[in-house]
PDB file of C-alpha atoms and ligand atoms in Angstrom:
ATOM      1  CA  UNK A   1       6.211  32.768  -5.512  1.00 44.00           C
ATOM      2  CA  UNK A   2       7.890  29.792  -6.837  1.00 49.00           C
ATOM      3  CA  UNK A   3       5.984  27.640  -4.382  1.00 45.00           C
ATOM      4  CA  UNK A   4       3.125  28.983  -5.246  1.00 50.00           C
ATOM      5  CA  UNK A   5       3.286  27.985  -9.116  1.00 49.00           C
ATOM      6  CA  UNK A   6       4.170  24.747  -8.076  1.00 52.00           C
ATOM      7  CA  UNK A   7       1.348  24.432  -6.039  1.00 52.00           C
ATOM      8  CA  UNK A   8      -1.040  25.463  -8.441  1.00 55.00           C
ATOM      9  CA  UNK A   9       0.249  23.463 -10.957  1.00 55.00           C
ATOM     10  CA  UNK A  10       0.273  20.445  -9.103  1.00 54.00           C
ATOM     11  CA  UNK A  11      -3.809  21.079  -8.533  1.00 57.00           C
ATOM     12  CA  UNK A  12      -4.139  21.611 -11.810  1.00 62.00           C
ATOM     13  CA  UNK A  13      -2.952  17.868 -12.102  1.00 61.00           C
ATOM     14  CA  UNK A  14      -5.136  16.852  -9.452  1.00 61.00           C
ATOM     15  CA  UNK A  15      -8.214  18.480 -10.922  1.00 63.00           C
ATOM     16  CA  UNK A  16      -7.496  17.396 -14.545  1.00 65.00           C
ATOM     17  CA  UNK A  17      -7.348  14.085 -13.335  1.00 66.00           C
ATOM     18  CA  UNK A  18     -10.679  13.881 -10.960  1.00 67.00           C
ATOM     19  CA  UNK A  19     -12.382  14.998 -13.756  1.00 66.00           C
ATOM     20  CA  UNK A  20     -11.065  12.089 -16.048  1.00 70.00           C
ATOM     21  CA  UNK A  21     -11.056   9.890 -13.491  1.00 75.00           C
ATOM     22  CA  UNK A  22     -14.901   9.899 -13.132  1.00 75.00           C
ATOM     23  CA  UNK A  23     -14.719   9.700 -16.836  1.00 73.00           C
ATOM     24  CA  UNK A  24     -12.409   6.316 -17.033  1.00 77.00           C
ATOM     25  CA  UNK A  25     -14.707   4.710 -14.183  1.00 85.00           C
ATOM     26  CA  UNK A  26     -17.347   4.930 -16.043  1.00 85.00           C
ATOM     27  CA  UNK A  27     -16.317   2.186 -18.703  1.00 82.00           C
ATOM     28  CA  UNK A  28     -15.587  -0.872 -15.865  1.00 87.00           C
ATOM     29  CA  UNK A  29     -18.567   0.178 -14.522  1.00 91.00           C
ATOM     30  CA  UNK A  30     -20.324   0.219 -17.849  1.00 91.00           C
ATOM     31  CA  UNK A  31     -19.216  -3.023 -18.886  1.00 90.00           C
ATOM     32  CA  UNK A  32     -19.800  -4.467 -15.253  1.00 93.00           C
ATOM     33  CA  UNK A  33     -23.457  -3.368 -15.746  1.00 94.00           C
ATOM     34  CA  UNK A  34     -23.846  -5.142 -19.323  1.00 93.00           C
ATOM     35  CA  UNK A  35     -22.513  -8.322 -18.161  1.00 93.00           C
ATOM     36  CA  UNK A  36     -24.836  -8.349 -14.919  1.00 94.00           C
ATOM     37  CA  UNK A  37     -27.931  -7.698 -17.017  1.00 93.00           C
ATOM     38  CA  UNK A  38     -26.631 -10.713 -19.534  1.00 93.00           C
ATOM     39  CA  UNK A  39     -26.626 -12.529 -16.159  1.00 93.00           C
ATOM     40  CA  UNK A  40     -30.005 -12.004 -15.935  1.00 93.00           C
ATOM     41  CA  UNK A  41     -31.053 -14.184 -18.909  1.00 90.00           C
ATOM     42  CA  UNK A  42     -32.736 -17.497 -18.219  1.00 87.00           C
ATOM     43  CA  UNK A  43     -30.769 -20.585 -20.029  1.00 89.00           C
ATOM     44  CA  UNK A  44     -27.266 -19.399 -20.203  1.00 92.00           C
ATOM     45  CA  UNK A  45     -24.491 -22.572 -20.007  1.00 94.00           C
ATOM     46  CA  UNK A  46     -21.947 -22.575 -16.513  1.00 94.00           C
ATOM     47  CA  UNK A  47     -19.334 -21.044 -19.134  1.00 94.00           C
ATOM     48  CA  UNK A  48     -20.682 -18.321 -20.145  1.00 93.00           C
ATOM     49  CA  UNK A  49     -22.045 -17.422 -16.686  1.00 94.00           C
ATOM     50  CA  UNK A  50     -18.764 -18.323 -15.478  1.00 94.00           C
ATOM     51  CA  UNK A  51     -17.220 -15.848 -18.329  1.00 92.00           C
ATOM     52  CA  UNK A  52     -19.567 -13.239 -17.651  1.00 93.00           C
ATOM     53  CA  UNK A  53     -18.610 -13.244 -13.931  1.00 94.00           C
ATOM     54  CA  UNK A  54     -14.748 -13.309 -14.353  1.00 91.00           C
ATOM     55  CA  UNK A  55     -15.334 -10.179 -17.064  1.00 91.00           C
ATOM     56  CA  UNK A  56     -17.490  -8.150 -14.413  1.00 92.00           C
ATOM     57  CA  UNK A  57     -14.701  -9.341 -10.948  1.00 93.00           C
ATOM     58  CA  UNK A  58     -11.840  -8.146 -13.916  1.00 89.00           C
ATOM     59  CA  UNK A  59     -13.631  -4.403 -14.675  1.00 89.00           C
ATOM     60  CA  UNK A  60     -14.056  -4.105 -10.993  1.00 92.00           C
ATOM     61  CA  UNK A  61     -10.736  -4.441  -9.979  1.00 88.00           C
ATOM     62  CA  UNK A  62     -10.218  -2.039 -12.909  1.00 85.00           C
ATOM     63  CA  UNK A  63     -12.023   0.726 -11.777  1.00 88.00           C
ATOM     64  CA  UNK A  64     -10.595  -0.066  -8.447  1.00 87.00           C
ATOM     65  CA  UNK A  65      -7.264   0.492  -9.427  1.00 82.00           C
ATOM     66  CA  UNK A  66      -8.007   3.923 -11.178  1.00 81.00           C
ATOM     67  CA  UNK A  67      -9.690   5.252  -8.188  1.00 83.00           C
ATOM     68  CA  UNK A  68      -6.826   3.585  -5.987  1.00 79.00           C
ATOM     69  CA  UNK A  69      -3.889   5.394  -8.423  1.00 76.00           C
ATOM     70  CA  UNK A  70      -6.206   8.597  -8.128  1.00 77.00           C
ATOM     71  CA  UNK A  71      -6.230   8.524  -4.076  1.00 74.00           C
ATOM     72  CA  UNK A  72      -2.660   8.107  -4.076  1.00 71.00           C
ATOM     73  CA  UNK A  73      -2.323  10.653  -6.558  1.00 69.00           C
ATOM     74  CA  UNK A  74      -3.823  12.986  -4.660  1.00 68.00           C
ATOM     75  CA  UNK A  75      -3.230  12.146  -1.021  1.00 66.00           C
ATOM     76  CA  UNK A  76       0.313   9.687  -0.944  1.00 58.00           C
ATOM     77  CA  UNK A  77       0.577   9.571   2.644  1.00 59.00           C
ATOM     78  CA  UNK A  78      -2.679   9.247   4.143  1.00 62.00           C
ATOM     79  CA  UNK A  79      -2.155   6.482   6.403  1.00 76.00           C
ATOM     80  CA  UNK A  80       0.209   5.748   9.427  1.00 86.00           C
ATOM     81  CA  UNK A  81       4.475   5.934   8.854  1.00 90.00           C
ATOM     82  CA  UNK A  82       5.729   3.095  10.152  1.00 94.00           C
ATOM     83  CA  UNK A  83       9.800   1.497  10.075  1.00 96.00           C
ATOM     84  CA  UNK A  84       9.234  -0.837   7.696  1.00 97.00           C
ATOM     85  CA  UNK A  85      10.701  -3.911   6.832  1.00 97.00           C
ATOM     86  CA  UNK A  86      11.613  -3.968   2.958  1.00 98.00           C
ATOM     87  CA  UNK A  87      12.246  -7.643   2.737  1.00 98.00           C
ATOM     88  CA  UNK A  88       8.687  -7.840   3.971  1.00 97.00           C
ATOM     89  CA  UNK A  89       7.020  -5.521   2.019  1.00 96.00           C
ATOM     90  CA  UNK A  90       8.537  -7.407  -1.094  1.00 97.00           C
ATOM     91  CA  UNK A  91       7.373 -10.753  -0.090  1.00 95.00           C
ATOM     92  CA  UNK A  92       3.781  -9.518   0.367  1.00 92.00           C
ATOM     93  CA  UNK A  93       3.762  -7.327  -2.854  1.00 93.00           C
ATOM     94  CA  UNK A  94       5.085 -10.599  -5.022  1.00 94.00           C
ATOM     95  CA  UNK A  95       2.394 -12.853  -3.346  1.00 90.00           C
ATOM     96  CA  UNK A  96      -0.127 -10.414  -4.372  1.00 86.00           C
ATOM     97  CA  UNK A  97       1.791 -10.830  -8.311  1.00 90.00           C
ATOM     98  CA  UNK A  98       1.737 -14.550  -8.037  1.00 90.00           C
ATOM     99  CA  UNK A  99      -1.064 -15.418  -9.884  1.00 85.00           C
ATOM    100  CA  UNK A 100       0.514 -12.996 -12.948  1.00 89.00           C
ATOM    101  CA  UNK A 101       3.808 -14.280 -12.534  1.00 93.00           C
ATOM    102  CA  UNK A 102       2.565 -17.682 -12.642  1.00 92.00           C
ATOM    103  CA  UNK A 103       0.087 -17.419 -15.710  1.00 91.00           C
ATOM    104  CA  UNK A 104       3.080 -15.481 -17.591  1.00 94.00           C
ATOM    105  CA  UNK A 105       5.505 -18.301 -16.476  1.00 96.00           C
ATOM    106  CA  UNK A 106       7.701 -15.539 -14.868  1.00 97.00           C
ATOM    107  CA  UNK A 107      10.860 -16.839 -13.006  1.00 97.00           C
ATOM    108  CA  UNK A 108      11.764 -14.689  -9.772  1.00 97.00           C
ATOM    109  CA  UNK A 109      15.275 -14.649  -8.662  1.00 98.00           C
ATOM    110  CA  UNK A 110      15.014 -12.631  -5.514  1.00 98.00           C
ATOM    111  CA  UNK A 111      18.197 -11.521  -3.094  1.00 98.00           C
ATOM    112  CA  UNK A 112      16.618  -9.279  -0.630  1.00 98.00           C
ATOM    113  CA  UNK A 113      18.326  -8.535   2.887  1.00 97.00           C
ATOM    114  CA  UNK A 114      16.550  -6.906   6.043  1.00 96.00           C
ATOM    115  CA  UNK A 115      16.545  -3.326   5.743  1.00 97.00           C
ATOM    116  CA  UNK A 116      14.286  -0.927   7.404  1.00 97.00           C
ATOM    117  CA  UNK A 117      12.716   2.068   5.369  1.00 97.00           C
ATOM    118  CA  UNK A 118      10.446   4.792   6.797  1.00 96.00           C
ATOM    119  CA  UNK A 119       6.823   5.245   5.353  1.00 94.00           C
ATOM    120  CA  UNK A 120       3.154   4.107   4.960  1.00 91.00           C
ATOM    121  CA  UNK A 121       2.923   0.688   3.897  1.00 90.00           C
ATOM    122  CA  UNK A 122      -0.180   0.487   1.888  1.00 85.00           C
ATOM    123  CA  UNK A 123       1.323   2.998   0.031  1.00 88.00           C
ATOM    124  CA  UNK A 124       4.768   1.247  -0.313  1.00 93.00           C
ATOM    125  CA  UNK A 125       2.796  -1.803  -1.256  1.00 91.00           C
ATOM    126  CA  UNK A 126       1.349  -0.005  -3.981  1.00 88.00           C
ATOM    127  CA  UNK A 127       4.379   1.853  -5.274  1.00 93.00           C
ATOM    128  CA  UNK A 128       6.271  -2.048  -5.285  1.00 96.00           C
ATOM    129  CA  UNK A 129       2.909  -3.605  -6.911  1.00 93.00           C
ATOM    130  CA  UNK A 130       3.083  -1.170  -9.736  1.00 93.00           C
ATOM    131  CA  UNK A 131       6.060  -1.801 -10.438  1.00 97.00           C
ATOM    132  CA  UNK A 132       7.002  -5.495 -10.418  1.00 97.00           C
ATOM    133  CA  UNK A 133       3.526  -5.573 -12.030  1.00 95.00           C
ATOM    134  CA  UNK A 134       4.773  -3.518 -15.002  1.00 97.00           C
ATOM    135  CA  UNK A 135       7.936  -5.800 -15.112  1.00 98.00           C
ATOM    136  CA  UNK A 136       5.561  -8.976 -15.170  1.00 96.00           C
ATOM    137  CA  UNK A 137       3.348  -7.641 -17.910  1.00 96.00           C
ATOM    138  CA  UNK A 138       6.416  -6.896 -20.022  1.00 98.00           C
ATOM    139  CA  UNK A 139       7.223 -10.720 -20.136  1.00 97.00           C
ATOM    140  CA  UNK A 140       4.118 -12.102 -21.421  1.00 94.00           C
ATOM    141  CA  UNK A 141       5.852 -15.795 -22.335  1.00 93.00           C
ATOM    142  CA  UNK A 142       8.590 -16.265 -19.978  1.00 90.00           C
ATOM    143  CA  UNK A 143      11.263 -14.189 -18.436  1.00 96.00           C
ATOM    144  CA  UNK A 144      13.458 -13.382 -15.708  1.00 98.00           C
ATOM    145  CA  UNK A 145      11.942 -11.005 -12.798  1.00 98.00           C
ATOM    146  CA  UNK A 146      15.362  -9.818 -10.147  1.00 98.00           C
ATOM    147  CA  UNK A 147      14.866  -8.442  -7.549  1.00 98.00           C
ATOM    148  CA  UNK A 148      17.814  -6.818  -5.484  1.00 98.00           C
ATOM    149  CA  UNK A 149      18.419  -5.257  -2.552  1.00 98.00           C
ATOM    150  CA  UNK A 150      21.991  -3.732  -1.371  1.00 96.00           C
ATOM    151  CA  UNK A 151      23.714  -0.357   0.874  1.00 96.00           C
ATOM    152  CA  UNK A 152      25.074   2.181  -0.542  1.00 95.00           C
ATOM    153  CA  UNK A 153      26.799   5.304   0.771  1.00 94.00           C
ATOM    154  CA  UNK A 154      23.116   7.608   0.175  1.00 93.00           C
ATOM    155  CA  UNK A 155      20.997   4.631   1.339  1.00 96.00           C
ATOM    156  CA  UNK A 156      19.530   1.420   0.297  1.00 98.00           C
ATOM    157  CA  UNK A 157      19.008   0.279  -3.395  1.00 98.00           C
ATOM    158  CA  UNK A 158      16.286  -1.917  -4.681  1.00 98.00           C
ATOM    159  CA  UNK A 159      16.789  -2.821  -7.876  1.00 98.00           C
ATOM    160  CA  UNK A 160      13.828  -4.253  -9.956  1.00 98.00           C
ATOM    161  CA  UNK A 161      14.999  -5.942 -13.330  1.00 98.00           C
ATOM    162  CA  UNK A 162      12.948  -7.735 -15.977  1.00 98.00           C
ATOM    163  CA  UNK A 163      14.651  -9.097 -19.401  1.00 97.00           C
ATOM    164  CA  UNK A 164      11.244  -8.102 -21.374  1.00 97.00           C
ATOM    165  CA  UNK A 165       9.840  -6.231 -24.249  1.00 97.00           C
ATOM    166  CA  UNK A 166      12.127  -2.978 -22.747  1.00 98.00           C
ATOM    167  CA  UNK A 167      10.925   0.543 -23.826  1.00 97.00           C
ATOM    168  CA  UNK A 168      12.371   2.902 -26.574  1.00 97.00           C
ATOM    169  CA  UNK A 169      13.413   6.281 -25.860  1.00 96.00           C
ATOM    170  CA  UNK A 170      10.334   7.858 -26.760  1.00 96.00           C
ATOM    171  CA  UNK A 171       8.555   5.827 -24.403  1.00 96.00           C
ATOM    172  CA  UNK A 172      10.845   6.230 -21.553  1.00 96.00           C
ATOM    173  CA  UNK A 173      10.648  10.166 -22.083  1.00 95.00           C
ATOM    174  CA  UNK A 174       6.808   9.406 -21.136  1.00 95.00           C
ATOM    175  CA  UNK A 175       7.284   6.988 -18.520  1.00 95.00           C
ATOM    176  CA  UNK A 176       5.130   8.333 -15.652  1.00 92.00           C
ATOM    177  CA  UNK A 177       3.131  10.872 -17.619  1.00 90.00           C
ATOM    178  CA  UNK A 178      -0.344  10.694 -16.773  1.00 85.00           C
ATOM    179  CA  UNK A 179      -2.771   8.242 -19.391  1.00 85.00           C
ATOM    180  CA  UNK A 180       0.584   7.106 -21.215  1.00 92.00           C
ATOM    181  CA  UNK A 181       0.310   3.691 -22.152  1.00 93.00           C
ATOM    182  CA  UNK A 182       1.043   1.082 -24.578  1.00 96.00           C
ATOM    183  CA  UNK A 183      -1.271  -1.288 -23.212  1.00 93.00           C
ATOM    184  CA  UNK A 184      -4.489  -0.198 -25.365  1.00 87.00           C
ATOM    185  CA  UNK A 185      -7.551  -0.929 -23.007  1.00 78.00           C
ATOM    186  CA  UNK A 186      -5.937  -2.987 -20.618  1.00 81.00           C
ATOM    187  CA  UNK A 187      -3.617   0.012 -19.371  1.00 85.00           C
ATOM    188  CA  UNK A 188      -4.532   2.762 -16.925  1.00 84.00           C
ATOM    189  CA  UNK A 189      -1.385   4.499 -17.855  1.00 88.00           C
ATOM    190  CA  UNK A 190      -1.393   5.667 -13.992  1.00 87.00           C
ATOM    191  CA  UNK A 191       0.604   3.048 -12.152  1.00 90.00           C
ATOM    192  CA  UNK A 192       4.337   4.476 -13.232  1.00 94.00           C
ATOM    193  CA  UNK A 193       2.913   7.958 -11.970  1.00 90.00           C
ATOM    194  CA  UNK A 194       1.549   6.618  -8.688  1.00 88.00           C
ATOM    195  CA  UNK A 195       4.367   4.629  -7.839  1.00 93.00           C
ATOM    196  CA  UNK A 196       7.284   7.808  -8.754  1.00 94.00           C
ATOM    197  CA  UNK A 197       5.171   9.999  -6.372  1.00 90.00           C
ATOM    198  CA  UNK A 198       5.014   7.177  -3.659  1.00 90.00           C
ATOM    199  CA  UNK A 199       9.221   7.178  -3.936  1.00 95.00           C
ATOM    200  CA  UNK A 200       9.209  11.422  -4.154  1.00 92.00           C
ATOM    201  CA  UNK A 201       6.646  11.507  -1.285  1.00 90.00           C
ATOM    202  CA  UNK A 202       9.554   8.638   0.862  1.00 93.00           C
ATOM    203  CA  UNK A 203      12.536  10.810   0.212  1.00 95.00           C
ATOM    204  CA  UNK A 204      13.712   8.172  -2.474  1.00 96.00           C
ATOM    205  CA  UNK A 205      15.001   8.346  -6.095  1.00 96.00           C
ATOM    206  CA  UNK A 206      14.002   6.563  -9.249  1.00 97.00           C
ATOM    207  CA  UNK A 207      16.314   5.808 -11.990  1.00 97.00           C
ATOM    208  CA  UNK A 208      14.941   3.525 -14.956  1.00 97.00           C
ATOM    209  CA  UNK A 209      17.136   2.026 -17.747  1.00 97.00           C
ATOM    210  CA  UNK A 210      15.498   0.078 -20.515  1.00 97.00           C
ATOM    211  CA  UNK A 211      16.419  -0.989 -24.279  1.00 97.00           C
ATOM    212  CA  UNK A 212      13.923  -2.314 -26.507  1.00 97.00           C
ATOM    213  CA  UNK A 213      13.875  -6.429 -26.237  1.00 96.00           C
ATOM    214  CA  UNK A 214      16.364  -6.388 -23.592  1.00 97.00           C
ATOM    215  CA  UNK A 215      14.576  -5.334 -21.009  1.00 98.00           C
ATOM    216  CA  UNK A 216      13.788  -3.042 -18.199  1.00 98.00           C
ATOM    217  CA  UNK A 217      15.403  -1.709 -14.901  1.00 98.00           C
ATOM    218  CA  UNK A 218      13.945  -0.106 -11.921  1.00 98.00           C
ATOM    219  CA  UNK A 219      16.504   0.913  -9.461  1.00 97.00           C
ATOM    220  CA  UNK A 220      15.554   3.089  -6.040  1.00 97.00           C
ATOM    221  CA  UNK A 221      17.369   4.183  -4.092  1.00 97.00           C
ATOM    222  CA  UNK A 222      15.375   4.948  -0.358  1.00 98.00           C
ATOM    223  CA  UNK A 223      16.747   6.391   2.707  1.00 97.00           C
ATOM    224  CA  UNK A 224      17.879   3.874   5.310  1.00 97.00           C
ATOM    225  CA  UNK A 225      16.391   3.577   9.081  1.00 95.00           C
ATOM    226  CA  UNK A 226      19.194   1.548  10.749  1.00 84.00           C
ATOM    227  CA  UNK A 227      18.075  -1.113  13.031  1.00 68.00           C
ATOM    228  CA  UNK A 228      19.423  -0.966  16.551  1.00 63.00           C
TER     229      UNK A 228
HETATM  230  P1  ADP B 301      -0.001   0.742 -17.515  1.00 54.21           P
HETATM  231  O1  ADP B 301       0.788  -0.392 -16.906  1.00 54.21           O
HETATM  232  O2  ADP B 301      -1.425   0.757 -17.077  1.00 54.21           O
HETATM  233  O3  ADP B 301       0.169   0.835 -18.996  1.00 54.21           O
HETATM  234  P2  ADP B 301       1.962   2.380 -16.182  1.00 54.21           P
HETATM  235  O4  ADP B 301       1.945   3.794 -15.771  1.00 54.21           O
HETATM  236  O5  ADP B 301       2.174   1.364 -15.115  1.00 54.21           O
HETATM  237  O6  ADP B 301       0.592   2.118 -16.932  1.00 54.21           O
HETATM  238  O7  ADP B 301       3.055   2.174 -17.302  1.00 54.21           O
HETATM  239  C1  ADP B 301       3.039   3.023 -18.434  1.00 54.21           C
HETATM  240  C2  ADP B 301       3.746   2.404 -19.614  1.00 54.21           C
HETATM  241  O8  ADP B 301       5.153   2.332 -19.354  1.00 54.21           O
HETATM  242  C3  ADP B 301       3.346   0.984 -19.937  1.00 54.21           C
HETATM  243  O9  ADP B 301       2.182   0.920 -20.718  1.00 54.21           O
HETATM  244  C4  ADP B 301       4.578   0.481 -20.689  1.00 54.21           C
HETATM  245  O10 ADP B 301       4.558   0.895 -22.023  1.00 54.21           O
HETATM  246  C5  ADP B 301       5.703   1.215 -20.015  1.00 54.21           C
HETATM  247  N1  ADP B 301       6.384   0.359 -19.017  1.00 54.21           N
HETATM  248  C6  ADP B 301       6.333   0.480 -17.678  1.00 54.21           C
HETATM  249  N2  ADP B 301       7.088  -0.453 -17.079  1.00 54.21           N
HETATM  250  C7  ADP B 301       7.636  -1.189 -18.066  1.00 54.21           C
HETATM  251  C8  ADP B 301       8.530  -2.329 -18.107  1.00 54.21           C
HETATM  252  N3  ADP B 301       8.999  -2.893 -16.987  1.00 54.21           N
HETATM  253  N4  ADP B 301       8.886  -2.813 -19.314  1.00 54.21           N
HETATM  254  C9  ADP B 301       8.436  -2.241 -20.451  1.00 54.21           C
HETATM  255  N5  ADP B 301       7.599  -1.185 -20.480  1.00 54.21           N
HETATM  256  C10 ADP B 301       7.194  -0.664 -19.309  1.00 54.21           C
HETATM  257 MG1   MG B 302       1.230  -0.571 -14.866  1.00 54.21          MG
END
């Protein structure tokens, strides 16, 4: 029985958030088709075509991500499980972040080791992407991005640490809640709950400390595959 009311809670989740999910696609794709049809006037300057372009590639990739988060949401292991290499996985998540980091003048100290996880690496991607993404975004001018890795008794720890804007109680109470953002219409408010299930869905544990204007830490704790 218990099972059962988990269950249907948890597609009560899912259905609550196809139907909003249609609902938030509509705006990139709304704004995608305003800035097309602007393209279509004759004498506009290299800028603003330029502008118009960037805009439109931008509120793709926006209502990419929502569908993305949704997918993940609602399916988190749909691919192959692989041993994966976490040092890898990192590497490849933070080149994806570069551009961010860079525009944000973000310094990354990084001391990650070789270990070997088990699970589906799009998905992993994902999971790290939201999350050193979130940790970027906090430090709009500056800051310090660390990235850890270490063993421990229960497994390995990756610890994810920004010195940004932090979050106050209230908003770490929320953290992962579906739509909850502070980032007005640049947030989805889905990438905390995405990347939470990802670590449920791997066996793994998320603990998250954070103090207003101090900043933020993400530390997980995954289940080691040991490497022969
Ligand atoms: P989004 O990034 O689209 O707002 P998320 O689910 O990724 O959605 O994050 C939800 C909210 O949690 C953010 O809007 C922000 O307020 C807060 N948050 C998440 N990570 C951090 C962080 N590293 N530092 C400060 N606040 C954070
Ligand atoms: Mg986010």
């Amino acid at each position: 029985i218990h099972k059962q009311v988990m269950k249907s809670e948890k597609m009560e989740v899912v259905s609550h958030l196809a139907a909003s999910v249609s609902h938030e696609v509509r705006n990139p794709l709304t704004a995608v088709r305003g800035f097309l049809q602007l393209l279509l006037r004759k004498n506009l300057s290299e800028e603003q075509k330029e502008e118009y372009l960037r805009i439109s590639l931008d509120e793709i990739d926006r209502a990419n991500d929502i569908i993305q988060s949704y997918l993940l949401f609602a399916k988190p292991t749909a691919g192959k499980i692989e041993i994966l290499n976490i040092k890898e996985e990192i590497d490849r998540s933070l080149q994806l972040l570069m551009p961010l980091a860079n525009m944000n003048s973000v310094e990354i100290d990084k001391r990650v080791d070789d270990y070997f996880v088990k699970g589906e690496e799009k998905t992993l991607q994902h999971c790290l992407v939201n999350l050193l993404k979130n940790c970027i975004e906090a430090m709009p001018t500056r800051g310090k991005l660390r990235i850890e890795t270490f063993r421990q008794p229960d497994g390995l720890r990756l610890s994810i640490v920004d010195n940004g804007k932090g979050m106050t109680e209230e908003q770490l109470a929320r953290l992962g809640e579906p739509y909850f953002t502070t980032k007005g219409d640049q947030g989805t408010g889905l990438g905390m709950m995405v990347a939470m299930k990802i670590i449920d869905s791997m066996n793994g544990e998320l603990r998250v400390v954070s103090k207003p204007d101090e900043g933020t830490a993400f530390h997980i704790r995954l289940p080691l595959v040991e490497a022969d």
